[in-house]
Amino acid sequence: MSLDRLLGRIDEMHNPSVAGLDPKLEYVPRFLQDAAFVKYGHTLEAAAAAILEFNKALIDVLCDIVPAIKPQAAYYEMYGWAGVRTLVETIRYAKGKGMFVITDGKRNDIGATMSAYAAAHLGTVDVGGVTAEPFGADALTVNGYLGTDGIQPLLDICEKLDKGIFVLAKTSNPSSGELQDQKIGDKPVYEVMGEMCETWGSAQIGAYGYSTVGAVVGATYPEQLKELREKLPHTMFLVPGYGAQGGGAKGVAAAFDGNGRGAIVNSSRAIMCAWKKEAGCSEADFAQAARREAIRMRDDITSYL
Amino acid sequence: MSLDRLLGRIDEMHNPSVAGLDPKLEYVPRFLQDAAFVKYGHTLEAAAAAILEFNKALIDVLCDIVPAIKPQAAYYEMYGWAGVRTLVETIRYAKGKGMFVITDGKRNDIGATMSAYAAAHLGTVDVGGVTAEPFGADALTVNGYLGTDGIQPLLDICEKLDKGIFVLAKTSNPSSGELQDQKIGDKPVYEVMGEMCETWGSAQIGAYGYSTVGAVVGATYPEQLKELREKLPHTMFLVPGYGAQGGGAKGVAAAFDGNGRGAIVNSSRAIMCAWKKEAGCSEADFAQAARREAIRMRDDITSYL
């Protein structure tokens, strides 16, 4: 139940990190791009095909050391419906390799429409009596601005199909405070949202003490991470902003509980583009460079726990 | 510049309403579903094909009387990548018929990722030196929870490509007040968000006095509509919740300025499912039933302006 599947995999691998797959075409080595251009021309289909090969190669080298991937929907939508097909196929491939998949979509809407998003990303749909799974992720990031009735359809699917959600609380970007740090009474908006996460998850708490409802809290705000960790004991944190955005492992340690559990830290560009940064790395070695960076990140984070 | 293209079409047609295309498969007449099942089996591709035929028939009968469509992304994602392809093709078809297209995606993310969403839904992407247009909508709904740096990439594209955005302020759902009605100082969150819309749009104000940055304000909250109309003089409103959700034309009139401008009212189910509601209507007459409902809605709303 709940996010236990994810927490269990983190324990098994001694690695509380997730690889963000946010693949802009420019992150993909030239030889993979060229192979796709030869086959499909300079089209969105070619971009989508090159990205799928890139993702599969990364998943192959990460699946035995990293518990989860987090594909960011925007980077697939950027390549149209073909890009979205690559998202579907990336999710399927990663699950086939045993990985937990968090689709980063930050979806939000009124109840009826949220039911459609929930069915799309985590659930199934009926097509003339036949059940189909549109995307099939294990968890979805969502935005709670619309309140409970925009979250309830997700909770129903979390319970029925053993899925999870992560709700935005304090995001990692520079201007997150414009709304999120504003005070409602004596509490900042991000804390009000965090408390809603505790409420929404209260009926679905798993064996590790965490519910199906996690929160997104940025690595770039270590003080808020610490504060929210204390105040939200049943809410697992998805922590973006480590590495490329400037969050360090020491600050990120505050996201974890006394047992070193309760959070998962994301890195996207540093892993995907490791081949560009590593001295002397050839393009052909892009996947192993990603693996080396994923191991470095794991060791960096766990050294503080 | 700005939302002038939309405001101009509203003036021309004397119709400040938008047809929401939120097509669940069950809204599609049986004969269209069956034709798709014969061709594609009981698959997501079949659902997507049936929905595309449904949408095209609606666009054909609405394009000379309704200025815009608002496809809701969730209902396309619900049918996987094939559903998303139907979204792309629906947008293209409607634009070909001269309609203004607002993709209702409520997208939100940090700046770098918002650039990807902006390129995806409103802009273009480069594929090895060739420019492609992934979705090509005229406007996108967005969620402002992340603040300015999650909005800036959209403003850049609005200016460059003559596009627009609508930011969630006060949503139409029953629990919208849980966060949105909470007070920051002496102002509710929805007003703080509305003021941000005024700020974000301040450098891009068009001939009608409205900027490229609109706000979503629900028809189900007529008092807030009235209040925000007074406080946000340069912000056009996209008003969901008329009809099926319970908002009436009298209340909705408060969304408009003294010249009867500055808002567009959405109806989805009432138009799409008019054939199910209208006494004695045959399935085959679904499109004309939608047109009759669109005319009834137009006359209902304009009677109060």
XYZ file of C-alpha atoms in Angstrom:
610
model
C 0.000 0.000 0.000
C 0.881 3.629 -0.543
C 4.414 4.664 -1.451
C 5.779 1.537 0.237
C 6.819 0.067 -3.089
C 9.039 3.072 -3.661
C 10.321 3.217 -0.083
C 11.070 -0.514 -0.230
C 13.111 -0.170 -3.410
C 15.025 2.750 -1.893
C 15.907 0.538 1.108
C 16.945 -2.400 -1.061
C 19.250 -0.291 -3.201
C 20.456 1.953 -0.362
C 19.774 4.807 -2.736
C 17.189 7.523 -2.060
C 17.547 9.135 -5.455
C 15.553 9.295 -8.661
C 16.810 9.938 -12.165
C 14.883 12.697 -13.872
C 14.410 11.964 -17.564
C 13.849 15.446 -19.014
C 15.347 14.827 -22.426
C 15.700 17.858 -24.617
C 16.985 16.760 -27.996
C 20.244 18.643 -27.428
C 21.009 16.328 -24.482
C 20.967 13.310 -26.818
C 24.345 12.370 -28.356
C 24.723 13.326 -31.990
C 25.030 9.763 -33.289
C 21.589 8.856 -31.867
C 20.047 12.008 -33.353
C 21.611 11.322 -36.753
C 20.355 7.739 -36.821
C 16.818 8.997 -36.199
C 17.109 11.796 -38.797
C 18.168 9.240 -41.427
C 15.103 7.153 -40.635
C 12.434 9.859 -40.091
C 13.843 13.085 -41.520
C 14.084 16.243 -39.400
C 10.695 15.725 -37.754
C 9.116 15.508 -34.324
C 8.947 11.731 -34.876
C 12.722 11.663 -35.329
C 13.270 13.666 -32.136
C 10.925 11.338 -30.266
C 12.680 8.243 -31.634
C 16.145 9.538 -30.696
C 14.957 10.385 -27.192
C 13.435 6.932 -26.730
C 16.760 5.270 -27.615
C 18.554 7.646 -25.256
C 16.121 6.909 -22.416
C 16.304 3.145 -22.902
C 20.098 3.194 -22.769
C 19.981 5.252 -19.553
C 17.379 2.959 -17.994
C 19.522 -0.088 -18.880
C 22.517 1.235 -16.933
C 20.547 2.780 -14.051
C 17.935 0.128 -13.241
C 20.127 -1.919 -10.896
C 21.340 1.053 -8.860
C 18.591 3.726 -8.999
C 15.108 2.847 -7.690
C 13.047 5.223 -9.817
C 12.843 7.485 -12.827
C 10.950 10.757 -13.063
C 10.092 11.655 -16.648
C 9.046 15.320 -16.947
C 5.958 15.521 -19.178
C 6.889 18.936 -20.637
C 9.941 17.564 -22.447
C 7.847 14.909 -24.165
C 4.973 17.259 -25.044
C 7.624 19.482 -26.608
C 7.893 16.894 -29.381
C 4.137 16.658 -29.952
C 2.139 13.445 -29.938
C 5.209 11.487 -31.036
C 7.017 12.797 -27.958
C 4.094 11.707 -25.794
C 4.305 8.242 -27.358
C 7.957 8.187 -26.277
C 6.781 9.014 -22.744
C 4.387 6.035 -22.819
C 7.134 3.740 -24.118
C 9.711 5.064 -21.645
C 7.361 4.359 -18.730
C 6.669 0.847 -20.020
C 10.358 0.113 -20.541
C 11.380 1.335 -17.088
C 8.623 -0.652 -15.395
C 9.736 -3.723 -17.341
C 13.156 -3.245 -15.765
C 11.586 -3.070 -12.304
C 11.865 0.680 -11.822
C 9.269 2.839 -10.048
C 8.002 5.600 -12.364
C 6.967 9.068 -11.199
C 5.459 11.110 -14.021
C 6.234 14.760 -13.339
C 3.157 16.436 -14.794
C 2.050 18.810 -12.003
C -1.506 18.156 -13.185
C -4.434 19.965 -11.578
C -8.093 20.538 -12.346
C -11.625 20.296 -10.977
C -12.849 16.890 -9.791
C -14.424 15.537 -12.996
C -11.397 16.514 -15.051
C -8.959 15.293 -12.424
C -10.634 11.894 -12.743
C -9.585 11.943 -16.381
C -5.982 12.864 -15.498
C -5.921 10.190 -12.794
C -7.186 7.541 -15.229
C -4.732 8.771 -17.875
C -1.536 8.759 -15.850
C -2.097 6.234 -13.059
C -5.190 4.239 -13.934
C -7.064 2.599 -16.753
C -9.889 3.503 -19.116
C -12.703 1.502 -20.616
C -12.931 1.352 -24.406
C -16.134 -0.391 -25.390
C -15.786 -2.977 -22.625
C -12.018 -3.473 -22.963
C -9.663 -2.043 -20.328
C -6.635 -0.079 -21.529
C -3.777 1.579 -19.621
C -2.934 4.952 -21.241
C 0.341 5.817 -19.436
C 0.657 3.493 -16.457
C 2.977 5.445 -14.153
C 3.295 4.513 -10.455
C 2.988 8.081 -9.187
C 2.153 11.557 -10.498
C 3.128 15.029 -9.345
C 0.137 17.340 -8.895
C -0.660 20.948 -7.981
C -3.121 21.378 -5.101
C -4.287 24.942 -5.875
C -7.868 23.711 -6.498
C -8.259 21.969 -3.132
C -9.696 18.618 -2.078
C -12.081 17.869 -4.921
C -9.187 18.164 -7.360
C -7.254 15.579 -5.315
C -9.953 13.058 -4.355
C -10.012 11.203 -7.726
C -6.284 10.574 -7.330
C -6.725 9.253 -3.789
C -9.336 6.799 -5.068
C -6.934 5.449 -7.675
C -4.010 5.420 -5.211
C -6.036 3.175 -2.928
C -7.446 0.930 -5.626
C -4.341 0.471 -7.775
C -1.510 1.003 -5.268
C -0.304 4.293 -6.734
C 0.966 7.536 -5.218
C 1.006 11.297 -5.743
C 3.369 14.143 -4.849
C 1.717 17.540 -4.301
C 3.680 20.774 -4.824
C 4.414 22.430 -1.495
C 7.635 24.487 -1.755
C 9.076 24.387 -5.247
C 12.776 24.715 -6.055
C 12.653 27.777 -8.342
C 13.850 31.298 -7.406
C 10.373 32.893 -7.474
C 8.571 30.118 -5.585
C 8.216 32.423 -2.592
C 6.057 35.002 -4.384
C 2.982 33.004 -3.427
C 4.307 30.035 -1.452
C 6.076 32.068 1.261
C 3.149 34.444 1.817
C 1.527 34.032 5.207
C -1.999 32.753 5.767
C -2.489 33.568 9.430
C 0.899 32.618 10.895
C 1.708 29.931 8.329
C 3.249 30.247 4.888
C 1.231 28.909 1.950
C 3.695 26.017 1.489
C 2.983 24.850 5.048
C -0.792 25.121 4.532
C -0.347 22.972 1.426
C 1.844 20.553 3.380
C -0.835 20.192 6.043
C -3.368 19.440 3.312
C -1.051 16.619 2.185
C -1.113 15.169 5.711
C -4.924 15.357 5.711
C -5.343 13.881 2.229
C -3.024 10.992 3.055
C -4.318 10.285 6.541
C -6.437 7.253 5.545
C -3.685 5.671 3.436
C -0.613 5.274 5.627
C 1.743 2.417 4.803
C 4.214 0.204 6.664
C 6.974 2.824 6.740
C 4.640 5.397 8.296
C 4.278 7.410 5.096
C 1.037 7.865 3.182
C 0.261 7.677 -0.533
C 0.366 11.492 -0.629
C 3.862 12.920 -0.816
C 4.964 16.528 -1.220
C 7.398 18.270 -3.538
C 9.902 20.363 -1.567
C 12.919 21.870 -3.322
C 16.535 21.082 -2.392
C 17.271 24.757 -2.933
C 15.398 25.627 0.300
C 17.083 23.475 3.001
C 15.533 25.392 5.919
C 12.017 24.767 4.653
C 12.923 21.123 4.036
C 13.944 20.779 7.684
C 10.896 22.626 8.953
C 8.453 20.613 6.836
C 10.140 17.296 7.703
C 9.353 18.012 11.364
C 5.801 19.173 10.729
C 4.682 16.546 8.199
C 5.592 13.150 9.676
C 3.501 11.038 7.279
C 4.389 12.871 4.064
C 7.197 11.563 1.898
C 9.179 14.251 0.060
C 10.165 14.359 -3.569
C 13.121 16.749 -3.616
C 14.067 18.415 -6.907
C 16.817 20.983 -7.312
C 19.861 18.917 -6.295
C 22.901 19.506 -8.486
C 22.218 21.646 -11.561
C 19.805 23.946 -9.667
C 22.243 24.386 -6.768
C 20.922 22.211 -3.931
C 23.672 20.347 -2.027
C 23.662 16.944 -0.304
C 24.175 18.442 3.153
C 21.037 20.585 2.907
C 19.075 17.744 1.359
C 19.813 15.543 4.395
C 17.191 17.591 6.267
C 14.486 16.028 4.084
C 15.041 12.612 5.688
C 13.736 11.253 8.978
C 15.868 9.840 11.800
C 16.010 6.477 10.034
C 17.304 8.015 6.825
C 13.944 7.494 5.144
C 11.042 9.599 3.897
C 12.532 11.387 0.920
C 13.803 10.832 -2.586
C 16.125 13.305 -4.293
C 15.932 14.010 -8.013
C 18.699 14.776 -10.449
C 17.993 15.271 -14.142
C 20.499 17.211 -16.200
C 23.570 16.136 -14.190
C 22.799 12.485 -14.988
C 21.492 12.878 -18.538
C 24.295 15.235 -19.582
C 27.105 13.614 -17.592
C 28.790 12.708 -20.899
C 29.057 16.416 -21.743
C 30.594 17.360 -18.400
C 32.982 14.499 -17.704
C 36.552 15.234 -18.828
C 37.575 13.073 -21.761
C 34.230 11.287 -22.053
C 33.316 10.216 -25.574
C 29.758 10.508 -26.886
C 29.559 6.752 -27.207
C 30.160 6.442 -23.463
C 27.116 8.568 -22.535
C 25.274 5.815 -20.673
C 28.218 4.767 -18.511
C 28.901 8.435 -17.737
C 25.280 8.702 -16.513
C 25.799 5.620 -14.340
C 28.988 7.061 -12.848
C 27.183 10.309 -12.008
C 24.228 8.397 -10.496
C 26.662 6.463 -8.250
C 28.487 9.674 -7.292
C 25.137 11.275 -6.396
C 24.014 8.238 -4.377
C 27.257 8.221 -2.401
C 27.122 11.991 -1.921
C 23.597 11.913 -0.494
C 23.950 8.790 1.639
C 27.205 10.125 3.166
C 25.081 12.656 5.083
C 22.391 10.226 6.299
C -1.023 41.825 -30.195
C -2.217 40.046 -27.053
C -5.681 38.538 -26.790
C -6.958 41.023 -29.383
C -7.418 38.267 -31.938
C -9.826 36.545 -29.568
C -11.569 39.761 -28.486
C -11.938 40.757 -32.137
C -13.577 37.454 -33.054
C -15.937 37.771 -30.092
C -16.979 41.217 -31.357
C -17.452 40.022 -34.933
C -19.653 37.125 -33.903
C -21.418 38.951 -31.085
C -20.705 35.869 -29.038
C -18.488 35.874 -25.927
C -18.563 32.113 -25.497
C -16.185 29.233 -26.085
C -17.054 25.611 -26.739
C -15.167 23.277 -24.423
C -14.159 20.091 -26.206
C -13.734 17.651 -23.308
C -14.733 14.506 -25.150
C -15.078 11.425 -23.021
C -15.806 8.473 -25.269
C -19.273 8.105 -23.734
C -20.204 11.554 -25.107
C -19.577 10.325 -28.661
C -22.625 8.870 -30.465
C -22.614 5.096 -30.737
C -22.407 5.008 -34.535
C -19.122 6.959 -34.507
C -17.712 4.681 -31.801
C -18.734 1.556 -33.700
C -17.158 2.759 -36.935
C -13.874 3.272 -35.099
C -14.081 -0.105 -33.314
C -14.541 -1.854 -36.672
C -11.424 -0.152 -37.988
C -9.130 -0.255 -34.933
C -10.622 -2.794 -32.507
C -11.428 -1.831 -28.916
C -8.245 0.192 -28.458
C -7.101 3.648 -27.396
C -6.503 4.360 -31.095
C -10.177 3.624 -31.785
C -11.315 5.921 -28.979
C -9.019 8.657 -30.295
C -10.291 8.213 -33.866
C -13.948 8.355 -32.789
C -13.303 11.484 -30.744
C -11.554 13.177 -33.664
C -14.555 12.575 -35.944
C -16.861 13.863 -33.196
C -14.753 16.985 -32.694
C -14.524 17.742 -36.410
C -18.297 17.493 -36.817
C -18.774 19.879 -33.871
C -16.207 22.329 -35.206
C -17.917 22.282 -38.619
C -21.250 23.412 -37.161
C -19.822 25.806 -34.556
C -17.103 27.664 -36.471
C -19.375 30.340 -37.940
C -21.117 31.183 -34.657
C -18.638 30.447 -31.828
C -15.298 32.282 -31.813
C -13.194 29.703 -29.971
C -12.803 26.142 -28.740
C -11.194 25.046 -25.502
C -9.984 21.443 -25.663
C -9.263 20.087 -22.160
C -5.944 18.193 -22.271
C -6.986 15.645 -19.627
C -9.645 14.086 -21.858
C -7.111 13.532 -24.641
C -4.378 12.195 -22.335
C -6.989 9.757 -21.056
C -6.664 7.955 -24.394
C -2.856 7.848 -24.309
C -0.590 9.101 -27.065
C -3.298 8.414 -29.644
C -5.596 10.711 -27.695
C -2.895 13.378 -27.679
C -2.584 12.990 -31.454
C -6.311 13.699 -31.639
C -5.690 16.872 -29.621
C -3.044 17.980 -32.134
C -5.380 17.244 -35.044
C -8.352 18.921 -33.363
C -6.344 22.094 -32.824
C -5.165 22.082 -36.435
C -8.680 21.482 -37.774
C -10.236 24.248 -35.679
C -7.545 26.738 -36.673
C -8.117 25.798 -40.300
C -11.747 26.828 -39.793
C -10.652 30.175 -38.370
C -11.352 29.383 -34.713
C -9.207 30.591 -31.797
C -7.922 27.636 -29.766
C -7.368 27.713 -25.996
C -5.702 24.528 -24.751
C -6.882 23.928 -21.206
C -3.828 22.273 -19.681
C -3.312 24.240 -16.443
C 0.416 23.670 -16.967
C 2.915 24.876 -14.387
C 6.581 24.301 -13.617
C 9.920 25.985 -12.971
C 11.282 28.325 -15.631
C 13.387 25.893 -17.698
C 10.578 23.357 -17.827
C 7.935 26.005 -18.470
C 9.953 26.965 -21.536
C 9.371 23.416 -22.763
C 5.616 23.624 -22.088
C 5.464 27.032 -23.780
C 7.264 25.707 -26.857
C 5.066 22.601 -26.853
C 1.653 24.210 -26.632
C 2.089 27.717 -28.066
C 5.430 27.806 -29.814
C 7.801 25.867 -32.013
C 10.804 23.596 -31.528
C 13.960 23.102 -33.512
C 14.680 19.608 -34.802
C 18.138 19.540 -36.347
C 17.679 22.944 -37.966
C 14.038 22.431 -39.018
C 11.254 24.241 -37.157
C 8.233 22.195 -36.072
C 5.012 23.183 -34.287
C 4.066 20.494 -31.728
C 0.523 21.612 -30.757
C 0.047 25.148 -32.065
C -2.713 26.467 -29.802
C -3.425 30.213 -29.580
C -3.611 30.292 -25.790
C -2.934 28.012 -22.816
C -4.367 27.884 -19.305
C -1.682 27.834 -16.607
C -1.349 27.609 -12.826
C 0.666 30.403 -11.207
C 1.596 28.634 -7.948
C 5.315 28.768 -8.851
C 5.436 32.535 -9.387
C 7.042 34.747 -12.019
C 9.821 32.524 -13.307
C 7.246 29.865 -14.166
C 5.306 32.455 -16.207
C 8.086 34.424 -17.934
C 8.762 31.853 -20.722
C 5.072 32.088 -21.664
C 5.186 35.894 -21.760
C 8.151 35.718 -24.114
C 6.233 33.472 -26.518
C 3.040 35.543 -26.161
C 4.954 38.601 -27.305
C 6.915 36.908 -30.065
C 4.159 34.755 -31.566
C 0.987 36.686 -30.660
C -0.316 34.131 -28.162
C -2.076 34.388 -24.799
C -2.392 32.681 -21.423
C -5.106 32.371 -18.784
C -3.862 31.949 -15.203
C -6.023 30.232 -12.565
C -7.323 32.773 -10.064
C -10.665 31.567 -8.626
C -11.615 28.158 -9.984
C -15.200 26.947 -10.397
C -15.062 23.807 -8.229
C -16.705 23.472 -4.775
C -13.416 23.200 -2.822
C -11.620 26.029 -4.630
C -11.856 28.158 -1.487
C -9.735 25.837 0.657
C -6.635 27.662 -0.521
C -7.916 30.366 -2.878
C -10.205 32.099 -0.339
C -7.601 32.113 2.440
C -6.390 35.595 3.301
C -2.870 36.854 2.722
C -2.932 40.090 4.685
C -6.383 41.457 3.823
C -6.600 39.828 0.386
C -7.709 36.344 -0.570
C -5.222 34.204 -2.489
C -7.334 34.491 -5.672
C -6.975 38.273 -5.570
C -3.213 38.054 -4.990
C -3.062 35.778 -8.036
C -5.244 38.200 -9.996
C -2.909 41.073 -9.155
C 0.008 38.971 -10.387
C -1.872 38.615 -13.692
C -2.131 42.411 -13.948
C 1.611 42.688 -13.294
C 2.605 39.938 -15.708
C 0.479 41.423 -18.466
C 1.372 45.071 -17.890
C 3.872 45.305 -20.774
C 1.581 43.577 -23.289
C -1.695 45.471 -23.384
C -3.656 45.416 -26.623
C -6.114 47.644 -28.434
C -9.102 46.616 -26.305
C -7.240 47.453 -23.082
C -6.660 43.832 -22.149
C -3.271 42.191 -21.899
C -1.986 38.820 -23.127
C -2.437 37.495 -19.586
C -5.998 36.527 -18.740
C -7.362 34.878 -15.615
C -9.634 31.901 -15.005
C -12.548 32.858 -12.748
C -15.434 30.434 -12.251
C -19.045 31.232 -13.174
C -20.042 29.462 -9.970
C -18.692 32.401 -7.910
C -20.481 35.484 -9.320
C -19.508 37.745 -6.410
C -15.833 37.092 -6.934
C -16.318 37.610 -10.668
C -17.759 41.051 -9.995
C -15.074 41.942 -7.469
C -12.221 40.824 -9.719
C -13.691 42.565 -12.782
C -13.439 45.840 -10.876
C -9.954 45.200 -9.518
C -8.300 43.773 -12.645
C -9.069 46.179 -15.491
C -6.504 44.789 -17.955
C -7.138 41.103 -17.347
C -9.520 39.222 -19.611
C -11.472 36.436 -17.909
C -12.000 32.879 -19.058
C -15.129 31.807 -17.207
C -15.785 28.067 -16.771
C -18.687 26.599 -14.834
C -21.623 27.952 -16.853
C -24.394 25.396 -17.349
C -23.528 21.867 -16.218
C -21.592 23.145 -13.159
C -24.406 25.490 -12.157
C -23.280 29.003 -13.155
C -26.067 31.142 -14.685
C -25.964 33.875 -17.329
C -27.060 36.581 -14.914
C -24.138 35.938 -12.579
C -21.740 35.599 -15.477
C -22.648 39.099 -16.706
C -20.490 40.438 -13.862
C -17.390 39.142 -15.658
C -17.838 41.709 -18.443
C -16.856 45.369 -18.537
C -19.178 48.293 -19.270
C -18.785 47.706 -23.010
C -19.801 44.059 -22.720
C -16.222 42.974 -23.293
C -13.381 41.383 -21.338
C -14.640 37.848 -20.770
C -15.384 34.599 -22.539
C -17.678 31.991 -21.037
C -17.073 28.278 -21.503
C -19.582 25.482 -21.891
C -18.441 21.919 -22.493
C -20.856 19.113 -21.633
C -24.025 21.065 -22.409
C -22.818 21.575 -25.993
C -21.106 18.215 -26.559
C -23.959 16.209 -25.029
C -26.841 18.355 -26.298
C -27.996 15.378 -28.403
C -28.498 13.354 -25.222
C -30.516 16.050 -23.478
C -32.723 17.407 -26.271
C -36.172 15.763 -26.375
C -36.603 13.609 -29.461
C -33.080 14.246 -30.806
C -31.618 11.350 -32.782
C -27.955 10.353 -32.450
C -27.391 11.293 -36.070
C -28.437 14.870 -35.254
C -25.741 15.331 -32.585
C -23.923 18.145 -34.363
C -27.010 20.255 -35.059
C -28.121 19.734 -31.457
C -24.734 21.134 -30.361
C -25.252 24.132 -32.641
C -28.726 24.766 -31.234
C -27.339 24.680 -27.683
C -24.451 27.000 -28.637
C -26.961 29.509 -30.066
C -29.177 29.195 -26.982
C -26.141 29.837 -24.769
C -24.997 32.827 -26.850
C -28.458 34.393 -26.658
C -28.741 33.625 -22.944
C -25.425 35.331 -22.130
C -25.773 38.305 -24.447
C -29.288 39.005 -23.140
C -27.673 40.197 -19.886
C -24.964 42.371 -21.452
